[in-house]
PDB file of C-alpha atoms in Angstrom:
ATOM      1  CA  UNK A 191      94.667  80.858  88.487  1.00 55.00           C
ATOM      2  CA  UNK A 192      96.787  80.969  91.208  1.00 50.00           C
ATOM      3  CA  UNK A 193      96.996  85.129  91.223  1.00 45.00           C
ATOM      4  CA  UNK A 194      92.932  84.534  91.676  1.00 50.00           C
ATOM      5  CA  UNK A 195      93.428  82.241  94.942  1.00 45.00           C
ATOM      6  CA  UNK A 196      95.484  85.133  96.268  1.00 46.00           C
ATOM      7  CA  UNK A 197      93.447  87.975  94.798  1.00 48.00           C
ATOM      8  CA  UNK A 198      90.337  86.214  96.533  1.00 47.00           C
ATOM      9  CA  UNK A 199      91.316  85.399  99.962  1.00 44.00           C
ATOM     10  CA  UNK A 200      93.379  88.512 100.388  1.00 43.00           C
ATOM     11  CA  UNK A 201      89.815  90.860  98.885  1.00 48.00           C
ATOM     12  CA  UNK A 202      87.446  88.483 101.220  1.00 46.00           C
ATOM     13  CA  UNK A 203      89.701  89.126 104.237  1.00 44.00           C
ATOM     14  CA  UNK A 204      90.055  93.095 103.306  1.00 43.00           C
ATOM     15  CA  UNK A 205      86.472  93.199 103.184  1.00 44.00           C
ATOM     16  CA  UNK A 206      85.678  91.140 106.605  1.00 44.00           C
ATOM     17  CA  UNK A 207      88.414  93.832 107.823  1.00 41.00           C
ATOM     18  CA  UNK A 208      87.115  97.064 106.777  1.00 42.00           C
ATOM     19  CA  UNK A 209      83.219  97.074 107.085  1.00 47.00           C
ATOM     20  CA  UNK A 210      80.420  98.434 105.342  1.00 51.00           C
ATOM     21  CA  UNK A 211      82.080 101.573 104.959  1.00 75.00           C
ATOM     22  CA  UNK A 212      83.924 100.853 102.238  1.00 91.00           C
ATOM     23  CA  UNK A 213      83.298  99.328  98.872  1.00 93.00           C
ATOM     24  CA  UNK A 214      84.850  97.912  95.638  1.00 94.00           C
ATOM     25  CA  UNK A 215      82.524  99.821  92.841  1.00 94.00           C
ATOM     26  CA  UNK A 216      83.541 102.541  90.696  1.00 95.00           C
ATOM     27  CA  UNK A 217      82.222 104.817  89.008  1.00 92.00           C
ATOM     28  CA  UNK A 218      83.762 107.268  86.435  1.00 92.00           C
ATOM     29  CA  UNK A 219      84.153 110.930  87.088  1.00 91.00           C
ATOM     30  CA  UNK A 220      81.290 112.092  84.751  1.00 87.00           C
ATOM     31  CA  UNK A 221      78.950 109.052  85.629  1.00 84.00           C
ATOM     32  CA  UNK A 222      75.963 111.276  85.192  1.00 80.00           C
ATOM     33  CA  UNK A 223      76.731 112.808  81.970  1.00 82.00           C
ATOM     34  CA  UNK A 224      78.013 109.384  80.290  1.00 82.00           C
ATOM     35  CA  UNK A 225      74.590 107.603  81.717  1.00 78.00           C
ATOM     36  CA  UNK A 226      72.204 110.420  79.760  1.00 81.00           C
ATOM     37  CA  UNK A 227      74.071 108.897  76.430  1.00 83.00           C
ATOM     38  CA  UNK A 228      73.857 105.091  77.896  1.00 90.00           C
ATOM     39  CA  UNK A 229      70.233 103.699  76.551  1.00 92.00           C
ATOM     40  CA  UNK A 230      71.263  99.960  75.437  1.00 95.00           C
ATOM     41  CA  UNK A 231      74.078  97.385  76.034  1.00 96.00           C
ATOM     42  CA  UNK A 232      75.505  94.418  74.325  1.00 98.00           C
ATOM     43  CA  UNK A 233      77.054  91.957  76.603  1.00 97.00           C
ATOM     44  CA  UNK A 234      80.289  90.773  75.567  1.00 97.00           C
ATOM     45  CA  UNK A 235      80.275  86.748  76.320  1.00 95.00           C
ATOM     46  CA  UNK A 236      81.286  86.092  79.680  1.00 96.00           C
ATOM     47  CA  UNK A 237      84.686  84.952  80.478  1.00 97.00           C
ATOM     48  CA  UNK A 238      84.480  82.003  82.402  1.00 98.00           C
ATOM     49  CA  UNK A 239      86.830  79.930  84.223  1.00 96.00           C
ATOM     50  CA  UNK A 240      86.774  76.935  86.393  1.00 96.00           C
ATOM     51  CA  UNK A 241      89.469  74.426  87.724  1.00 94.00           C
ATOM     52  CA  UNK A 242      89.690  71.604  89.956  1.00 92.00           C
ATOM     53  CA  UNK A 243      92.724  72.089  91.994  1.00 88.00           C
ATOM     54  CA  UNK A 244      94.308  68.303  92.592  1.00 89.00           C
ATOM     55  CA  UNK A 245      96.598  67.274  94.901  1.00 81.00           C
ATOM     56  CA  UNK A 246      99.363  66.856  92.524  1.00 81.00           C
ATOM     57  CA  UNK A 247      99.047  70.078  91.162  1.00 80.00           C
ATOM     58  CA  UNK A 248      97.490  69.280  87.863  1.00 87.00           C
ATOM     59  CA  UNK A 249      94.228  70.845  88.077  1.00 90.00           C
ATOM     60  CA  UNK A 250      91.176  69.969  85.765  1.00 94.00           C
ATOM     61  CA  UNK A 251      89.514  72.813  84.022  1.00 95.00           C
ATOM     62  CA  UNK A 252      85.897  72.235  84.461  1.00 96.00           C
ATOM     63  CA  UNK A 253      84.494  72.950  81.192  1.00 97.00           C
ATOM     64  CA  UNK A 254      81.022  71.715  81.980  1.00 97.00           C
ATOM     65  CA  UNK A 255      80.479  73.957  85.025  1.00 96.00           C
ATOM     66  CA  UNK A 256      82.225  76.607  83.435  1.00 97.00           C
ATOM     67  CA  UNK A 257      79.585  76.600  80.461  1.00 97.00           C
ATOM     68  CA  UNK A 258      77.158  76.239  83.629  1.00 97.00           C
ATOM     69  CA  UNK A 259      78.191  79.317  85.056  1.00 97.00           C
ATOM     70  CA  UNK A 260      78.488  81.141  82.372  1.00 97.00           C
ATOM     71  CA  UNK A 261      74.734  81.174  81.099  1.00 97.00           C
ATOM     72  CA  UNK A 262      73.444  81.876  85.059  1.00 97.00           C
ATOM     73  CA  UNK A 263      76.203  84.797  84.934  1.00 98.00           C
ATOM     74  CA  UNK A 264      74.499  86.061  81.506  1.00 97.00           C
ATOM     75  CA  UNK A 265      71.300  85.952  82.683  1.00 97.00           C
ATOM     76  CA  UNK A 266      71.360  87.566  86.083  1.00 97.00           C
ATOM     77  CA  UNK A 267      73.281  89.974  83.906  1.00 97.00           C
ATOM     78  CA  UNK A 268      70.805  90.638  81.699  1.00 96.00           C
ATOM     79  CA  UNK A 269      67.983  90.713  83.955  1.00 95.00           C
ATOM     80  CA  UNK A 270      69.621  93.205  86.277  1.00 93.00           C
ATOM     81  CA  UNK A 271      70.336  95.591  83.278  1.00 93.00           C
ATOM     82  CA  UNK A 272      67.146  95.119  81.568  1.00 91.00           C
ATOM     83  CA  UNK A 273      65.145  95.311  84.883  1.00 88.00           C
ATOM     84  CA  UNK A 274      67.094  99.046  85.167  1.00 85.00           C
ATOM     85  CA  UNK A 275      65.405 100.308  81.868  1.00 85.00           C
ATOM     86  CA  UNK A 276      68.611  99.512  79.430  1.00 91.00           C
ATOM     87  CA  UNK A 277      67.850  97.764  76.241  1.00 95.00           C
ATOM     88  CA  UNK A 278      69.753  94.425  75.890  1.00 96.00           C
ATOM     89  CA  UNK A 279      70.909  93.927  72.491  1.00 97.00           C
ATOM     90  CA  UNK A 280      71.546  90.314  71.349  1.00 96.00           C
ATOM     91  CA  UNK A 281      74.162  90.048  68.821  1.00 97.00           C
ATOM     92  CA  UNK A 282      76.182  86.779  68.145  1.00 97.00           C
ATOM     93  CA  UNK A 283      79.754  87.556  69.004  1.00 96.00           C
ATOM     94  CA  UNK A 284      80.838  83.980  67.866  1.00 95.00           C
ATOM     95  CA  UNK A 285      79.859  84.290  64.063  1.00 96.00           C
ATOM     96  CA  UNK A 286      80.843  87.482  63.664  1.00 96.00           C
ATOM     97  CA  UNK A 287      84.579  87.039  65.290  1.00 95.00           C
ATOM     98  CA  UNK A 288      84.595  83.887  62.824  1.00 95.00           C
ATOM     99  CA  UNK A 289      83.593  86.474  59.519  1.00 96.00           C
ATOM    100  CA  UNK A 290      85.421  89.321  60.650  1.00 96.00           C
ATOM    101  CA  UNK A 291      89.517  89.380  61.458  1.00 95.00           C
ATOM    102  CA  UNK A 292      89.143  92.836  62.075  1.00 94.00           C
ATOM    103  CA  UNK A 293      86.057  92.258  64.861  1.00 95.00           C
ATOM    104  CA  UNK A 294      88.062  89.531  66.640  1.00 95.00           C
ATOM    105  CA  UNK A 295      90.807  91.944  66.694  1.00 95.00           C
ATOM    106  CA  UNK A 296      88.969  94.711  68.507  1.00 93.00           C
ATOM    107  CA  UNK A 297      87.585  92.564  71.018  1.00 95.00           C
ATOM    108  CA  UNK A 298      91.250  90.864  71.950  1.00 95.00           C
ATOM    109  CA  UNK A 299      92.329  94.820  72.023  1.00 95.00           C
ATOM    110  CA  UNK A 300      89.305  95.222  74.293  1.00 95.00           C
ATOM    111  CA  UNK A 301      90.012  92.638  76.753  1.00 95.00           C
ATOM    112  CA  UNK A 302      93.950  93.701  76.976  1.00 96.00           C
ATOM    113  CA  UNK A 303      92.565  97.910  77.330  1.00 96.00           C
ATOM    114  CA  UNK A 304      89.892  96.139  80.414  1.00 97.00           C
ATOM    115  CA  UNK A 305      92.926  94.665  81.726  1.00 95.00           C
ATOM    116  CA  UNK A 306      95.177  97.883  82.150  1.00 95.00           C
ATOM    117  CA  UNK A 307      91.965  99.538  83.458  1.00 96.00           C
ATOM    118  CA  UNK A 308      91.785  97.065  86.087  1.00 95.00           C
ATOM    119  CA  UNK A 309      95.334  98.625  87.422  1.00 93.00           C
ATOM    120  CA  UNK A 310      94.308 101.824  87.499  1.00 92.00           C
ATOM    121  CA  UNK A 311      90.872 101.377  89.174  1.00 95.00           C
ATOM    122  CA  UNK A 312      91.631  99.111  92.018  1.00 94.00           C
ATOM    123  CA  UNK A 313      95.156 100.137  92.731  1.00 92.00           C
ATOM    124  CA  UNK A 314      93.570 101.886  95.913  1.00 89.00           C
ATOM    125  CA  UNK A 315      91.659  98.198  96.920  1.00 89.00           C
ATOM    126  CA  UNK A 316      88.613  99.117  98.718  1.00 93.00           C
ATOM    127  CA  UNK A 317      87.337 102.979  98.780  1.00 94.00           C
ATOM    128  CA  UNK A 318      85.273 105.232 100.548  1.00 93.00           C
ATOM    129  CA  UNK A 319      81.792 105.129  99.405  1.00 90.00           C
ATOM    130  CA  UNK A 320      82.897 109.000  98.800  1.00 89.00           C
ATOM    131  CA  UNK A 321      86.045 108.001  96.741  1.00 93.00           C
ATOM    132  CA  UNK A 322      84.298 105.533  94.508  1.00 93.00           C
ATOM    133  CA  UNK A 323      83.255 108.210  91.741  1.00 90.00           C
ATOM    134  CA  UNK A 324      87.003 109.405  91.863  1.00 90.00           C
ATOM    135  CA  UNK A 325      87.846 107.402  88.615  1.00 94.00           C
ATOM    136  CA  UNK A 326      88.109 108.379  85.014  1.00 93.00           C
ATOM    137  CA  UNK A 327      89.509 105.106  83.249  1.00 95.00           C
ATOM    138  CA  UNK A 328      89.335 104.471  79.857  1.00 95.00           C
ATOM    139  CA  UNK A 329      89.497 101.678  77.288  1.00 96.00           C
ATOM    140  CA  UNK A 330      90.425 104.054  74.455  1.00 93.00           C
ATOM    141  CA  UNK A 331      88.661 103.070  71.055  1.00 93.00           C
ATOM    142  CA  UNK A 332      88.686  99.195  71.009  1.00 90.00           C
ATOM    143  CA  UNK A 333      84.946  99.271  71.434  1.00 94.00           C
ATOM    144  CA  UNK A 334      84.451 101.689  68.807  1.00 95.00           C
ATOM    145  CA  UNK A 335      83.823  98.700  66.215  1.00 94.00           C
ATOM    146  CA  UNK A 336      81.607  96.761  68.687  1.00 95.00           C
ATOM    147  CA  UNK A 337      79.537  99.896  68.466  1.00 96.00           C
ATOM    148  CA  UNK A 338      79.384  99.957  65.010  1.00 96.00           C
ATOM    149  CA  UNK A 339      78.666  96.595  64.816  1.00 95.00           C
ATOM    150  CA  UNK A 340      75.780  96.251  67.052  1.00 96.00           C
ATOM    151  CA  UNK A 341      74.621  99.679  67.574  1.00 96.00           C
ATOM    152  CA  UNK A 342      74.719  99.408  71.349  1.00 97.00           C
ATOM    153  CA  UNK A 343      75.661 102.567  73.502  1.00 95.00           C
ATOM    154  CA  UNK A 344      77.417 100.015  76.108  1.00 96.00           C
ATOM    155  CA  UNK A 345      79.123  96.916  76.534  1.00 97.00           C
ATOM    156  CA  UNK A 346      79.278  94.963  79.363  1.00 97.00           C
ATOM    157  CA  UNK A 347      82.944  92.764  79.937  1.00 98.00           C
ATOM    158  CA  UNK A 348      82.854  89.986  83.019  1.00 98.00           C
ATOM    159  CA  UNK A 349      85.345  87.598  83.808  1.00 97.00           C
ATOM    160  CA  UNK A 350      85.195  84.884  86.122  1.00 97.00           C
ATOM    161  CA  UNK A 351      87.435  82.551  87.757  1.00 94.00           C
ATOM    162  CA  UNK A 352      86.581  79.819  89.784  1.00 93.00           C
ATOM    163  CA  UNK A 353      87.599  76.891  92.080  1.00 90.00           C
ATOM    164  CA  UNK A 354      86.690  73.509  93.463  1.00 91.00           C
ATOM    165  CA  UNK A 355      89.248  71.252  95.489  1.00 88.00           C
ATOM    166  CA  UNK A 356      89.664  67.613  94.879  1.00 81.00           C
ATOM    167  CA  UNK A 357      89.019  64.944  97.707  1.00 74.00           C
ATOM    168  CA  UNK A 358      92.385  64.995  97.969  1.00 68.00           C
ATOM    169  CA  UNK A 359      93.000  68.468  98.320  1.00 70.00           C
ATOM    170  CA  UNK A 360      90.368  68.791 100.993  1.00 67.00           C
ATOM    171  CA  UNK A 361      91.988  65.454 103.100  1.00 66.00           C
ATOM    172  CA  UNK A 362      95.594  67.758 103.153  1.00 66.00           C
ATOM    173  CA  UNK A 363      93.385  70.992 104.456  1.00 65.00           C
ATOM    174  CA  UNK A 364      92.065  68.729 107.008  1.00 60.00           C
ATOM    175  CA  UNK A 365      94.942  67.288 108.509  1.00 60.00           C
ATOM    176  CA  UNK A 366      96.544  70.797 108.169  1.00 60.00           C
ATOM    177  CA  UNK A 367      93.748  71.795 110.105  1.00 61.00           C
ATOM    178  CA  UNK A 368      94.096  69.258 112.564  1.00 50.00           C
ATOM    179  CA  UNK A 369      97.682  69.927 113.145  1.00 50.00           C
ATOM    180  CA  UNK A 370      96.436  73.715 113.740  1.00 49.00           C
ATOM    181  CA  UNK A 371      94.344  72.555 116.256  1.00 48.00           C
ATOM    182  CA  UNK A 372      96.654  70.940 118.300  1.00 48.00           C
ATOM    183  CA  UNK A 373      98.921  73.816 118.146  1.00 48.00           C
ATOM    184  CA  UNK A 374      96.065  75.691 119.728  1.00 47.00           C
ATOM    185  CA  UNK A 375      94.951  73.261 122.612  1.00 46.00           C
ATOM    186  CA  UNK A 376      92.351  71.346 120.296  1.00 47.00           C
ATOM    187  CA  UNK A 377      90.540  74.281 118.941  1.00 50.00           C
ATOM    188  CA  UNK A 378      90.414  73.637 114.767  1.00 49.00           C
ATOM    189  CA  UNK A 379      91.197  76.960 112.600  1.00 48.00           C
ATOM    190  CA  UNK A 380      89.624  76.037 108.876  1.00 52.00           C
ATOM    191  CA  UNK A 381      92.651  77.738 107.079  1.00 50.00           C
ATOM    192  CA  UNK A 382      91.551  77.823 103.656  1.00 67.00           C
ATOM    193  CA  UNK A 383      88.105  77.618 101.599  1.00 76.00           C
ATOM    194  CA  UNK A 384      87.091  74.003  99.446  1.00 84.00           C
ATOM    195  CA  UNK A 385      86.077  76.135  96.737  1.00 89.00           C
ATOM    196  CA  UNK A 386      85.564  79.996  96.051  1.00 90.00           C
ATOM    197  CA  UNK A 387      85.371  82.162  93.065  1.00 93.00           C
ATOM    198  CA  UNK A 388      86.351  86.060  91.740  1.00 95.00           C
ATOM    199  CA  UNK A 389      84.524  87.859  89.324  1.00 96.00           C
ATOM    200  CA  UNK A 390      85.080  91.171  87.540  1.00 97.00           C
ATOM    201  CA  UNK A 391      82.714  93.282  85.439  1.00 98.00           C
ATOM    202  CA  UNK A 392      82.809  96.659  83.857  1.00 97.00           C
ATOM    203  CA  UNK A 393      80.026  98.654  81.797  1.00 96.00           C
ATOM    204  CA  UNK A 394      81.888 100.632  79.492  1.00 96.00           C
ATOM    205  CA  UNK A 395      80.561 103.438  76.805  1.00 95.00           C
ATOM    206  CA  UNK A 396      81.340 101.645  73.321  1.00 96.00           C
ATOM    207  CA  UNK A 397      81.961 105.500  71.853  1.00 93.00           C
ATOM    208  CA  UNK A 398      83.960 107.456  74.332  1.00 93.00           C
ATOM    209  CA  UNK A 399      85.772 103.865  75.885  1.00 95.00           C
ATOM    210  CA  UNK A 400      85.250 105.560  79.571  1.00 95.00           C
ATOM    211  CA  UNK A 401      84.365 102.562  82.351  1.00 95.00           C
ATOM    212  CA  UNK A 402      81.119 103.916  83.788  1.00 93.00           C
ATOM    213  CA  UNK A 403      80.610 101.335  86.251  1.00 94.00           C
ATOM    214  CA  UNK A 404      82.995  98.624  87.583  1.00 96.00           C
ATOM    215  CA  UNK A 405      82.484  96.281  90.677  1.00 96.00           C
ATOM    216  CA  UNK A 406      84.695  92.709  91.424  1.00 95.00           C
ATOM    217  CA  UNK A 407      83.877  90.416  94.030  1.00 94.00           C
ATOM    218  CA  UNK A 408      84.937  87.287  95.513  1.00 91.00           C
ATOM    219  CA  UNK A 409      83.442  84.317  97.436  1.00 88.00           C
ATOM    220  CA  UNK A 410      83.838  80.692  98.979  1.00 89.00           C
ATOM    221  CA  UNK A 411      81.554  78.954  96.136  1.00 90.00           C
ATOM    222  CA  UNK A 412      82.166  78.263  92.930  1.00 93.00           C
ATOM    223  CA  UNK A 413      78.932  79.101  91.716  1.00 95.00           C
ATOM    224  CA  UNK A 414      76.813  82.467  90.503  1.00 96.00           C
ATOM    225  CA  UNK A 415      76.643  83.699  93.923  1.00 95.00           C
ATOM    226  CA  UNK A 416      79.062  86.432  93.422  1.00 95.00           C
ATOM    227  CA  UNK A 417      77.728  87.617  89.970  1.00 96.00           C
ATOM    228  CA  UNK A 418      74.372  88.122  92.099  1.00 95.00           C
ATOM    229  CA  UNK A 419      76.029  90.073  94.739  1.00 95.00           C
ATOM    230  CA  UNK A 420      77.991  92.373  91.878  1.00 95.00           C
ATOM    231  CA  UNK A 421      75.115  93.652  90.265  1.00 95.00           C
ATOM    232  CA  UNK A 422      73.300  94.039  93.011  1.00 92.00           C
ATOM    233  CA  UNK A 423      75.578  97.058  93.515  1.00 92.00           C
ATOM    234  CA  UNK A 424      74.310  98.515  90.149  1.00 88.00           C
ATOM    235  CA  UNK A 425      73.299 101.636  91.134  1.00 80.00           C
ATOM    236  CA  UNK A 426      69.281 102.263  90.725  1.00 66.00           C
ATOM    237  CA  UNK A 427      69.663 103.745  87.611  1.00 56.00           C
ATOM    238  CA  UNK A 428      70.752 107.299  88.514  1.00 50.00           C
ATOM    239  CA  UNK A 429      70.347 106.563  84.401  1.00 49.00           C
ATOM    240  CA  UNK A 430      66.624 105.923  85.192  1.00 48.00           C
ATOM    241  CA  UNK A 431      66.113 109.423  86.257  1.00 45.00           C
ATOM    242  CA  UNK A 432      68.587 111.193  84.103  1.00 40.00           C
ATOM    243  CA  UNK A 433      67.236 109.669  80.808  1.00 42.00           C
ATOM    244  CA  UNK A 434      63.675 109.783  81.092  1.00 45.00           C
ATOM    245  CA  UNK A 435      62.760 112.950  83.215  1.00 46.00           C
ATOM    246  CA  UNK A 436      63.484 115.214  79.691  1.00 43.00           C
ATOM    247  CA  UNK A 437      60.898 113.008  77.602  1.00 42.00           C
ATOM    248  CA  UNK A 438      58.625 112.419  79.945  1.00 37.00           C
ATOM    249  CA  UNK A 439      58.199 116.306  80.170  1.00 39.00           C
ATOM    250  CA  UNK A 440      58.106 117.242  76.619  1.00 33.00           C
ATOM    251  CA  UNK A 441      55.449 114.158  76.462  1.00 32.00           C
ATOM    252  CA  UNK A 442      52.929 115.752  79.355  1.00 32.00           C
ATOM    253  CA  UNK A 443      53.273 119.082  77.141  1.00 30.00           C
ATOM    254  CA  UNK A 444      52.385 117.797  73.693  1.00 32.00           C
ATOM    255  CA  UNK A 445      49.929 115.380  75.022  1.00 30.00           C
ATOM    256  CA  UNK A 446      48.124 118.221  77.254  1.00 32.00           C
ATOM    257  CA  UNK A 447      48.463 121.298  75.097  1.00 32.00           C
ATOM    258  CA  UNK A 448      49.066 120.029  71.163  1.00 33.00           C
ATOM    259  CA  UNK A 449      48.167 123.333  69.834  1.00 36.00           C
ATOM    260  CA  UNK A 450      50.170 125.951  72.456  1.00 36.00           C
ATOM    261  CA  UNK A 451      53.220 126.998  70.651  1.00 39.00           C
ATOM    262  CA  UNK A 452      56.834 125.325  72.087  1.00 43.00           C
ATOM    263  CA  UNK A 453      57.963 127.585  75.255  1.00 39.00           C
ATOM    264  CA  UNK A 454      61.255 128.952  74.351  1.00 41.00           C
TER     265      UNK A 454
END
């Protein structure tokens, strides 16, 4: 958790920094061509955690806000995905990790593969709206079997961490604050957040393993505010276009002329 404080502050402050110029989304190398084969996704459930950080350093994992969380992350998930012409496939992850060693296997593989990835795509930080197709990483086979089992073309991983500072956390930022402020002829410098949150998600082919589309944010509330913002940067489905142009023109030509023979 405490990687995440540093991972968030030092992201937010890049970002503030560097402008619109630059962005955290990748895509992979052959976006287009991998998109033409992408026409449903399973979501993986969301990883989700939430602490309260205490004054005497033994946080409290939130459990209730995490479950919270969680479900608003899904949906906005969902929406965004469906609302770009993917099918959503529901499948019940829980049961069949419970039934099948093998299955929970895969998906621990999964997670481990997503977190190598994560090494390799954001070793640069932020990129160049120009760089951010530059990427070809790869989670190998481990979602072979959730295609299998599901029969979806993608998956989509997110993990979450989150924050929220006790009363008495928040007194010591204040008088840290106020301490600041005398250092600098009374004017107060808020040096750190009360709460604030990271999130990660990747869409990733569940046959060839190759990370399509990745984006992480962070923010200053623990709450689905940064899930919104991440797939809001879903691109307007360049799959749109690429998967529906070809039927829609053998359609028009069947529908308009049944009986002239197929143009070679």
């Amino acid at each position: 958790m405490r990687v995440m404080f540093k991972s968030l502050f030092v992201l937010v402050a890049v970002i503030l920094v560097s402008g619109c110029a630059q962005t955290t989304v990748r895509h992979h190398q052959d976006f287009e061509s991998v998109a033409r084969n992408v026409q449903s996704v399973v979501l993986l459930p969301a990883q989700v955690e939430i602490e309260q950080i205490n004054f005497d350093g033994d946080n409290t994992p939130l459990e209730e806000k995490s479950a919270l969380i969680r479900s608003q992350i899904e949906a906005i998930a969902e929406f965004k995905l469906a609302s770009e012409s993917l099918e959503v496939v529901e499948f019940d992850f829980a049961q069949a990790i419970e039934q099948d060693e093998e299955f929970a296997y895969a998906i621990t593989q999964a997670k481990e593969a997503w977190e190598t990835a994560k090494g390799e795509l954001y070793e640069q930080g932020l990129v160049s709206e120009k760089e951010k197709a530059n990427f070809q990483a790869s989670l190998g086979s481990a979602l072979n079997i959730i295609a299998d089992k599901t029969g979806a073309d993608s998956a989509l991983l997110i993990q979450y961490s989150g924050f929220e500072k006790s009363s008495g956390m928040i007194a010591k930022d204040v008088a840290s604050s106020v301490l600041v402020g005398v250092l600098t002829l009374g004017a107060v410098v808020p040096i750190q957040a009360t709460e604030g949150a990271f999130i990660d998600v990747a869409l990733v082919d569940t046959n060839s393993g190759k990370v399509i589309w990745a984006n992480r944010k962070g923010g200053t509330t623990a709450d689905a505010t940064p899930a919104e913002i991440v797939f809001g940067e879903l691109p307007d489905l360049t799959w749109k276009s690429e998967l529906t142009n070809k039927p829609v023109e053998s359609t028009v030509v069947e529908t308009v002329s049944p009986k002239v023979p197929d143009v070679q």
